[in-house]
CSV table of C-alpha atoms and ligand atoms in Angstrom, one decimal:
chain,number,residue,atom,x,y,z
A,1,UNK,CA,-3.6,-40.6,1.9
A,2,UNK,CA,-5.6,-37.6,0.7
A,3,UNK,CA,-4.3,-34.2,1.7
A,4,UNK,CA,-7.2,-33.4,4.0
A,5,UNK,CA,-6.5,-36.5,6.0
A,6,UNK,CA,-2.8,-35.5,6.1
A,7,UNK,CA,-3.8,-32.1,7.4
A,8,UNK,CA,-5.9,-33.6,10.2
A,9,UNK,CA,-3.0,-35.8,11.1
A,10,UNK,CA,-0.8,-32.7,11.4
A,11,UNK,CA,-3.3,-31.3,13.8
A,12,UNK,CA,-3.2,-34.5,15.8
A,13,UNK,CA,-6.7,-35.3,14.7
A,14,UNK,CA,-5.8,-38.1,12.4
A,15,UNK,CA,-8.6,-40.4,13.6
A,16,UNK,CA,-11.3,-37.8,13.0
A,17,UNK,CA,-14.1,-38.9,10.8
A,18,UNK,CA,-14.5,-36.2,8.2
A,19,UNK,CA,-17.5,-34.1,9.1
A,20,UNK,CA,-19.6,-33.5,6.0
A,21,UNK,CA,-22.4,-31.0,5.5
A,22,UNK,CA,-25.3,-33.5,6.0
A,23,UNK,CA,-23.8,-34.6,9.4
A,24,UNK,CA,-23.6,-31.0,10.6
A,25,UNK,CA,-27.1,-30.2,9.5
A,26,UNK,CA,-28.4,-33.2,11.2
A,27,UNK,CA,-26.7,-32.2,14.5
A,28,UNK,CA,-28.2,-28.8,14.1
A,29,UNK,CA,-31.7,-30.2,13.7
A,30,UNK,CA,-31.3,-32.4,16.8
A,31,UNK,CA,-30.0,-29.6,18.9
A,32,UNK,CA,-32.5,-26.8,18.6
A,33,UNK,CA,-31.9,-25.3,22.0
A,34,UNK,CA,-28.2,-24.9,21.2
A,35,UNK,CA,-29.1,-23.2,17.9
A,36,UNK,CA,-31.0,-20.3,19.5
A,37,UNK,CA,-29.7,-18.3,22.5
A,38,UNK,CA,-31.6,-15.1,22.7
A,39,UNK,CA,-31.0,-12.2,25.1
A,40,UNK,CA,-32.7,-9.0,26.0
A,41,UNK,CA,-30.7,-5.9,25.1
A,42,UNK,CA,-28.3,-4.5,26.0
A,43,UNK,CA,-26.0,-7.3,24.7
A,44,UNK,CA,-22.2,-7.0,24.1
A,45,UNK,CA,-20.2,-9.9,22.7
A,46,UNK,CA,-16.5,-9.9,21.7
A,47,UNK,CA,-13.7,-12.2,20.8
A,48,UNK,CA,-11.1,-13.7,23.2
A,49,UNK,CA,-10.3,-13.1,26.9
A,50,UNK,CA,-9.5,-9.5,26.3
A,51,UNK,CA,-13.2,-9.1,25.4
A,52,UNK,CA,-13.9,-9.1,29.1
A,53,UNK,CA,-12.3,-5.7,29.6
A,54,UNK,CA,-13.7,-4.4,26.3
A,55,UNK,CA,-17.2,-5.5,27.2
A,56,UNK,CA,-17.0,-3.9,30.6
A,57,UNK,CA,-16.2,-0.6,29.0
A,58,UNK,CA,-18.8,-1.0,26.3
A,59,UNK,CA,-21.5,-1.8,28.9
A,60,UNK,CA,-20.4,1.1,30.9
A,61,UNK,CA,-21.0,3.3,27.8
A,62,UNK,CA,-24.4,1.8,27.2
A,63,UNK,CA,-25.4,2.2,30.8
A,64,UNK,CA,-24.9,6.0,30.4
A,65,UNK,CA,-27.4,5.9,27.5
A,66,UNK,CA,-24.8,6.3,24.8
A,67,UNK,CA,-25.2,4.4,21.5
A,68,UNK,CA,-24.1,1.0,20.4
A,69,UNK,CA,-21.7,2.8,18.1
A,70,UNK,CA,-20.0,4.6,21.0
A,71,UNK,CA,-19.9,1.4,22.9
A,72,UNK,CA,-18.2,-0.6,20.2
A,73,UNK,CA,-15.6,2.1,19.6
A,74,UNK,CA,-14.8,2.8,23.2
A,75,UNK,CA,-14.8,-0.9,24.2
A,76,UNK,CA,-12.1,-1.9,21.9
A,77,UNK,CA,-10.0,1.2,22.6
A,78,UNK,CA,-9.2,-0.3,26.0
A,79,UNK,CA,-7.6,-3.3,24.3
A,80,UNK,CA,-5.8,-1.1,21.7
A,81,UNK,CA,-4.1,0.8,24.5
A,82,UNK,CA,-2.8,-2.2,26.4
A,83,UNK,CA,0.9,-2.7,25.6
A,84,UNK,CA,0.8,-6.2,27.1
A,85,UNK,CA,-1.6,-7.4,24.5
A,86,UNK,CA,0.4,-8.6,21.5
A,87,UNK,CA,-2.3,-8.9,18.9
A,88,UNK,CA,-4.0,-5.4,18.9
A,89,UNK,CA,-2.7,-1.8,18.9
A,90,UNK,CA,0.4,-0.8,20.8
A,91,UNK,CA,2.6,-3.7,21.8
A,92,UNK,CA,1.3,-5.8,18.8
A,93,UNK,CA,3.5,-8.1,16.9
A,94,UNK,CA,5.3,-6.3,14.1
A,95,UNK,CA,5.5,-7.4,10.4
A,96,UNK,CA,8.5,-9.1,8.9
A,97,UNK,CA,10.3,-5.8,8.6
A,98,UNK,CA,9.8,-4.8,12.3
A,99,UNK,CA,6.9,-2.4,11.8
A,100,UNK,CA,3.6,-2.6,13.7
A,101,UNK,CA,0.8,-2.1,11.1
A,102,UNK,CA,-2.8,-1.9,12.2
A,103,UNK,CA,-6.1,-2.8,10.6
A,104,UNK,CA,-9.5,-1.7,12.0
A,105,UNK,CA,-13.2,-1.3,11.0
A,106,UNK,CA,-16.4,-0.1,12.4
A,107,UNK,CA,-20.1,-0.2,11.3
A,108,UNK,CA,-23.3,1.3,12.6
A,109,UNK,CA,-26.9,0.1,12.5
A,110,UNK,CA,-27.6,2.2,9.4
A,111,UNK,CA,-25.0,0.4,7.4
A,112,UNK,CA,-22.4,3.2,7.5
A,113,UNK,CA,-18.9,1.8,7.5
A,114,UNK,CA,-15.3,3.1,8.0
A,115,UNK,CA,-12.0,1.3,8.1
A,116,UNK,CA,-8.2,1.8,8.0
A,117,UNK,CA,-5.5,-0.7,7.0
A,118,UNK,CA,-1.7,-0.8,7.1
A,119,UNK,CA,-1.9,2.1,9.5
A,120,UNK,CA,1.3,2.9,11.5
A,121,UNK,CA,2.1,5.1,14.5
A,122,UNK,CA,-1.5,5.6,15.7
A,123,UNK,CA,-2.7,4.3,19.0
A,124,UNK,CA,-6.4,4.0,18.2
A,125,UNK,CA,-7.0,2.8,14.6
A,126,UNK,CA,-10.7,2.2,15.5
A,127,UNK,CA,-11.2,5.9,16.2
A,128,UNK,CA,-9.6,6.7,12.9
A,129,UNK,CA,-11.9,4.2,11.2
A,130,UNK,CA,-14.8,6.0,12.8
A,131,UNK,CA,-13.6,9.3,11.5
A,132,UNK,CA,-13.3,7.8,8.0
A,133,UNK,CA,-16.9,6.7,8.3
A,134,UNK,CA,-18.2,10.0,9.7
A,135,UNK,CA,-15.9,12.7,8.2
A,136,UNK,CA,-14.7,11.4,4.8
A,137,UNK,CA,-16.6,10.5,1.7
A,138,UNK,CA,-14.8,7.1,1.7
A,139,UNK,CA,-15.0,3.7,3.5
A,140,UNK,CA,-11.4,2.5,3.6
A,141,UNK,CA,-8.1,4.4,3.9
A,142,UNK,CA,-4.7,2.7,3.7
A,143,UNK,CA,-1.1,3.2,4.8
A,144,UNK,CA,0.3,6.7,4.4
A,145,UNK,CA,-3.0,8.1,3.3
A,146,UNK,CA,-4.7,6.8,6.5
A,147,UNK,CA,-1.9,8.2,8.6
A,148,UNK,CA,-2.1,11.6,7.0
A,149,UNK,CA,-5.8,11.6,7.5
A,150,UNK,CA,-5.4,10.7,11.2
A,151,UNK,CA,-2.8,13.4,11.8
A,152,UNK,CA,-5.1,15.9,10.1
A,153,UNK,CA,-7.9,14.9,12.4
A,154,UNK,CA,-5.7,15.5,15.4
A,155,UNK,CA,-4.5,12.0,16.3
A,156,UNK,CA,-0.9,12.0,17.7
A,157,UNK,CA,2.0,9.8,16.5
A,158,UNK,CA,3.1,7.2,19.0
A,159,UNK,CA,5.6,4.4,18.8
A,160,UNK,CA,3.7,1.1,18.6
A,161,UNK,CA,6.7,-1.2,18.7
A,162,UNK,CA,7.5,-1.9,22.4
A,163,UNK,CA,11.0,-2.9,23.6
A,164,UNK,CA,9.6,-6.4,24.3
A,165,UNK,CA,8.2,-6.8,20.8
A,166,UNK,CA,11.3,-5.4,19.2
A,167,UNK,CA,13.3,-8.1,21.0
A,168,UNK,CA,10.9,-10.8,19.9
A,169,UNK,CA,11.1,-9.6,16.3
A,170,UNK,CA,14.9,-9.6,16.4
A,171,UNK,CA,14.9,-13.1,17.7
A,172,UNK,CA,12.4,-14.1,14.9
A,173,UNK,CA,14.5,-12.4,12.2
A,174,UNK,CA,17.3,-14.8,12.9
A,175,UNK,CA,15.3,-17.5,11.0
A,176,UNK,CA,12.6,-15.4,9.4
A,177,UNK,CA,10.2,-18.3,9.0
A,178,UNK,CA,6.5,-17.2,8.6
A,179,UNK,CA,4.5,-19.5,10.7
A,180,UNK,CA,1.3,-17.7,11.7
A,181,UNK,CA,0.2,-18.6,15.2
A,182,UNK,CA,-3.5,-18.7,16.0
A,183,UNK,CA,-5.1,-18.9,19.4
A,184,UNK,CA,-2.0,-17.4,20.9
A,185,UNK,CA,-2.2,-16.3,24.5
A,186,UNK,CA,-6.0,-16.7,24.2
A,187,UNK,CA,-6.3,-13.3,22.6
A,188,UNK,CA,-5.9,-12.3,19.0
A,189,UNK,CA,-7.9,-9.7,17.1
A,190,UNK,CA,-10.8,-8.1,19.0
A,191,UNK,CA,-14.1,-8.0,17.2
A,192,UNK,CA,-17.0,-6.6,19.3
A,193,UNK,CA,-20.7,-6.4,18.6
A,194,UNK,CA,-23.3,-4.5,20.6
A,195,UNK,CA,-27.0,-4.2,20.7
A,196,UNK,CA,-28.3,-1.2,22.7
A,197,UNK,CA,-31.7,-0.8,24.4
A,198,UNK,CA,-33.1,1.1,21.5
A,199,UNK,CA,-32.4,-1.9,19.3
A,200,UNK,CA,-29.4,-0.4,17.5
A,201,UNK,CA,-26.6,-2.7,16.4
A,202,UNK,CA,-23.0,-1.8,15.8
A,203,UNK,CA,-19.7,-3.6,15.4
A,204,UNK,CA,-15.9,-3.0,15.6
A,205,UNK,CA,-12.9,-5.0,14.8
A,206,UNK,CA,-9.2,-4.1,15.4
A,207,UNK,CA,-5.9,-5.9,15.1
A,208,UNK,CA,-2.2,-5.8,14.5
A,209,UNK,CA,-2.7,-8.8,12.2
A,210,UNK,CA,-0.7,-11.9,11.8
A,211,UNK,CA,2.7,-11.8,13.5
A,212,UNK,CA,5.6,-11.3,11.1
A,213,UNK,CA,3.3,-11.0,8.1
A,214,UNK,CA,4.8,-9.7,4.8
A,215,UNK,CA,5.1,-5.9,4.8
A,216,UNK,CA,2.0,-4.5,3.1
A,217,UNK,CA,-0.2,-7.5,4.1
A,218,UNK,CA,-3.7,-6.5,5.1
A,219,UNK,CA,-6.0,-9.0,6.7
A,220,UNK,CA,-9.8,-9.5,7.0
A,221,UNK,CA,-10.4,-7.1,9.9
A,222,UNK,CA,-10.6,-3.8,7.9
A,223,UNK,CA,-12.5,-5.5,5.0
A,224,UNK,CA,-16.2,-4.9,5.3
A,225,UNK,CA,-18.0,-8.2,5.0
A,226,UNK,CA,-14.9,-10.3,5.9
A,227,UNK,CA,-13.8,-9.3,9.4
A,228,UNK,CA,-17.0,-7.3,10.2
A,229,UNK,CA,-20.5,-6.8,8.9
A,230,UNK,CA,-23.5,-5.1,10.4
A,231,UNK,CA,-27.0,-4.8,9.0
A,232,UNK,CA,-29.2,-3.0,11.5
A,233,UNK,CA,-32.3,-4.7,10.2
A,234,UNK,CA,-30.9,-8.2,10.7
A,235,UNK,CA,-27.7,-8.7,12.6
A,236,UNK,CA,-24.0,-8.3,12.9
A,237,UNK,CA,-21.0,-10.7,12.7
A,238,UNK,CA,-17.2,-10.4,13.3
A,239,UNK,CA,-14.2,-12.7,12.9
A,240,UNK,CA,-10.9,-13.7,14.2
A,241,UNK,CA,-8.3,-16.1,12.9
A,242,UNK,CA,-6.4,-16.5,9.7
A,243,UNK,CA,-7.7,-13.5,7.8
A,244,UNK,CA,-7.1,-14.9,4.3
A,245,UNK,CA,-9.8,-17.5,5.0
A,246,UNK,CA,-12.5,-15.0,5.9
A,247,UNK,CA,-11.4,-12.8,3.0
A,248,UNK,CA,-11.9,-15.6,0.5
A,249,UNK,CA,-15.4,-16.4,1.8
A,250,UNK,CA,-16.6,-13.0,3.0
A,251,UNK,CA,-17.6,-14.8,6.2
A,252,UNK,CA,-19.1,-11.9,8.2
A,253,UNK,CA,-21.3,-10.9,5.3
A,254,UNK,CA,-22.3,-14.5,4.7
A,255,UNK,CA,-23.4,-14.9,8.3
A,256,UNK,CA,-25.6,-11.8,8.2
A,257,UNK,CA,-27.1,-12.9,4.9
A,258,UNK,CA,-27.8,-16.4,6.3
A,259,UNK,CA,-29.6,-14.7,9.3
A,260,UNK,CA,-31.6,-12.6,6.9
A,261,UNK,CA,-32.7,-15.8,5.3
A,262,UNK,CA,-34.0,-17.2,8.6
A,263,UNK,CA,-31.0,-19.0,10.1
A,264,UNK,CA,-30.2,-18.4,13.8
A,265,UNK,CA,-27.0,-16.6,14.7
A,266,UNK,CA,-25.5,-20.0,15.8
A,267,UNK,CA,-26.5,-21.8,12.6
A,268,UNK,CA,-25.2,-19.0,10.5
A,269,UNK,CA,-21.8,-19.1,12.2
A,270,UNK,CA,-21.6,-22.9,11.8
A,271,UNK,CA,-22.4,-22.7,8.1
A,272,UNK,CA,-19.8,-20.0,7.5
A,273,UNK,CA,-17.2,-22.1,9.3
A,274,UNK,CA,-18.2,-25.2,7.3
A,275,UNK,CA,-17.9,-23.1,4.0
A,276,UNK,CA,-14.3,-22.5,4.8
A,277,UNK,CA,-13.6,-26.1,5.8
A,278,UNK,CA,-15.3,-27.5,2.7
A,279,UNK,CA,-13.5,-25.1,0.3
A,280,UNK,CA,-10.0,-24.8,1.8
A,281,UNK,CA,-9.1,-27.5,4.2
A,282,UNK,CA,-7.1,-29.3,1.5
A,283,UNK,CA,-4.9,-26.2,1.2
A,284,UNK,CA,-1.3,-27.3,1.7
A,285,UNK,CA,-0.6,-24.2,3.7
A,286,UNK,CA,-3.3,-24.9,6.2
A,287,UNK,CA,-1.3,-25.8,9.3
A,288,UNK,CA,-2.7,-22.8,11.1
A,289,UNK,CA,-6.2,-23.2,10.0
A,290,UNK,CA,-8.3,-21.5,12.6
A,291,UNK,CA,-11.2,-19.1,12.3
A,292,UNK,CA,-13.7,-18.0,15.0
A,293,UNK,CA,-16.9,-16.2,14.2
A,294,UNK,CA,-19.3,-14.3,16.5
A,295,UNK,CA,-22.8,-13.2,15.5
A,296,UNK,CA,-25.5,-11.1,17.2
A,297,UNK,CA,-29.0,-10.8,15.8
A,298,UNK,CA,-31.2,-7.7,16.0
A,299,UNK,CA,-33.4,-9.9,18.3
A,300,UNK,CA,-30.6,-10.5,20.7
A,301,UNK,CA,-29.8,-14.0,19.3
A,302,UNK,CA,-26.1,-14.9,19.6
A,303,UNK,CA,-23.8,-17.3,17.8
A,304,UNK,CA,-20.2,-18.4,18.1
A,305,UNK,CA,-18.3,-21.1,16.2
A,306,UNK,CA,-14.7,-21.9,15.3
A,307,UNK,CA,-12.9,-24.5,13.2
A,308,UNK,CA,-10.7,-25.7,16.0
A,309,UNK,CA,-10.8,-25.8,19.8
A,310,UNK,CA,-9.4,-22.9,21.7
A,311,UNK,CA,-11.6,-20.0,20.5
A,312,UNK,CA,-13.1,-18.1,23.5
A,313,UNK,CA,-15.5,-15.2,23.6
A,314,UNK,CA,-16.8,-12.7,26.2
A,315,UNK,CA,-20.5,-12.2,26.6
A,316,UNK,CA,-21.9,-9.4,28.6
A,317,UNK,CA,-25.7,-9.6,29.3
A,318,UNK,CA,-28.1,-9.5,32.2
A,319,UNK,CA,-25.5,-7.8,34.5
A,320,UNK,CA,-22.9,-10.5,33.9
A,321,UNK,CA,-19.7,-10.6,31.8
A,322,UNK,CA,-18.4,-14.1,31.1
A,323,UNK,CA,-15.7,-15.8,29.2
A,324,UNK,CA,-17.1,-18.7,27.2
A,325,UNK,CA,-15.5,-21.6,25.3
A,326,UNK,CA,-16.9,-21.6,21.8
A,327,UNK,CA,-18.1,-24.7,20.1
A,328,UNK,CA,-16.1,-25.8,17.1
A,329,UNK,CA,-16.1,-28.0,14.0
A,330,UNK,CA,-13.2,-30.4,14.3
A,331,UNK,CA,-13.8,-32.7,17.2
A,332,UNK,CA,-11.7,-35.7,18.2
B,401,SD4,C1,-5.7,-11.1,10.6
B,401,SD4,N1,-7.8,-11.9,11.5
B,401,SD4,O1,-5.1,-10.1,10.4
B,401,SD4,C2,-6.5,-11.2,11.8
B,401,SD4,C3,-5.6,-11.9,12.9
B,401,SD4,C4,-6.3,-12.7,13.9
B,401,SD4,O2,-6.3,-14.5,15.2
B,401,SD4,O3,-7.5,-12.6,14.2
B,401,SD4,N2,-5.7,-13.6,14.4
B,401,SD4,O4,-5.8,-12.1,9.8
């Protein structure tokens, strides 16, 4: 039995006929309405159920006439500050050594970008990322350097490891088996994209990364082009899931480039997911093979697609803010 089929069996999808590129393209051709979902700005779209609260804040900011950039920063701050959310900010899962280390990135419609990775002890990595973008000559600051920069900019040190997560980590440390969980509690990384009434796009992405990752591990979220990409002339994309997969395919950049070349946001997300599947689904370490992408075009066109079922996103548009089940590639 080939390894891809073995992998499908592990997922309980043993009878799935392998979906090949021509099949997907044919489905796309038959399903034009699904391929284009266009909305009038303002539009805010974000990953997972925690996206509902983030979208609400982002829309609130947009309704005051502030920019898409302010909206994407302030929207995800709500999730970063929630200690009951175990995949972003305070209360996030620690790494294998018991430290909570945060990754975040932000981009505006002009292509400016800022990010931080392996940042500890700071409640709002997204705001530090924005400072990197606006008040430093760099794009990405890591670890101690990112922390020093944040403290210099007036951010305060906080303890990110909550008693609940400390207990969870101690329990895990008894066996110390790294088994990344995806789709946990219906919320992982938050990636949020916004289009304001002036037609400006912006995006943000923030996470505590994979639970019990190796100390020093950095995921896709702070890597421009992997976890987030914005081109104000074309569109924006963000990602959630196993970061190593988006990093190896620069998925968010790929999606925006596909949109530049005429694909709809939905088609672009589907092709980027397919790219991962085609290249890496034979990987023997692929038991937790989930990625979810979101895209938002400059014209208000939206897209969402994942490898496996379970990915949800929140869409705020036309006065509504709804949680939606994303379409996905591997169907029974
Ligand atoms: C990472 N992409 O650090 C993040 C984690 C995540 O669903 O989104 N999990 O790889």
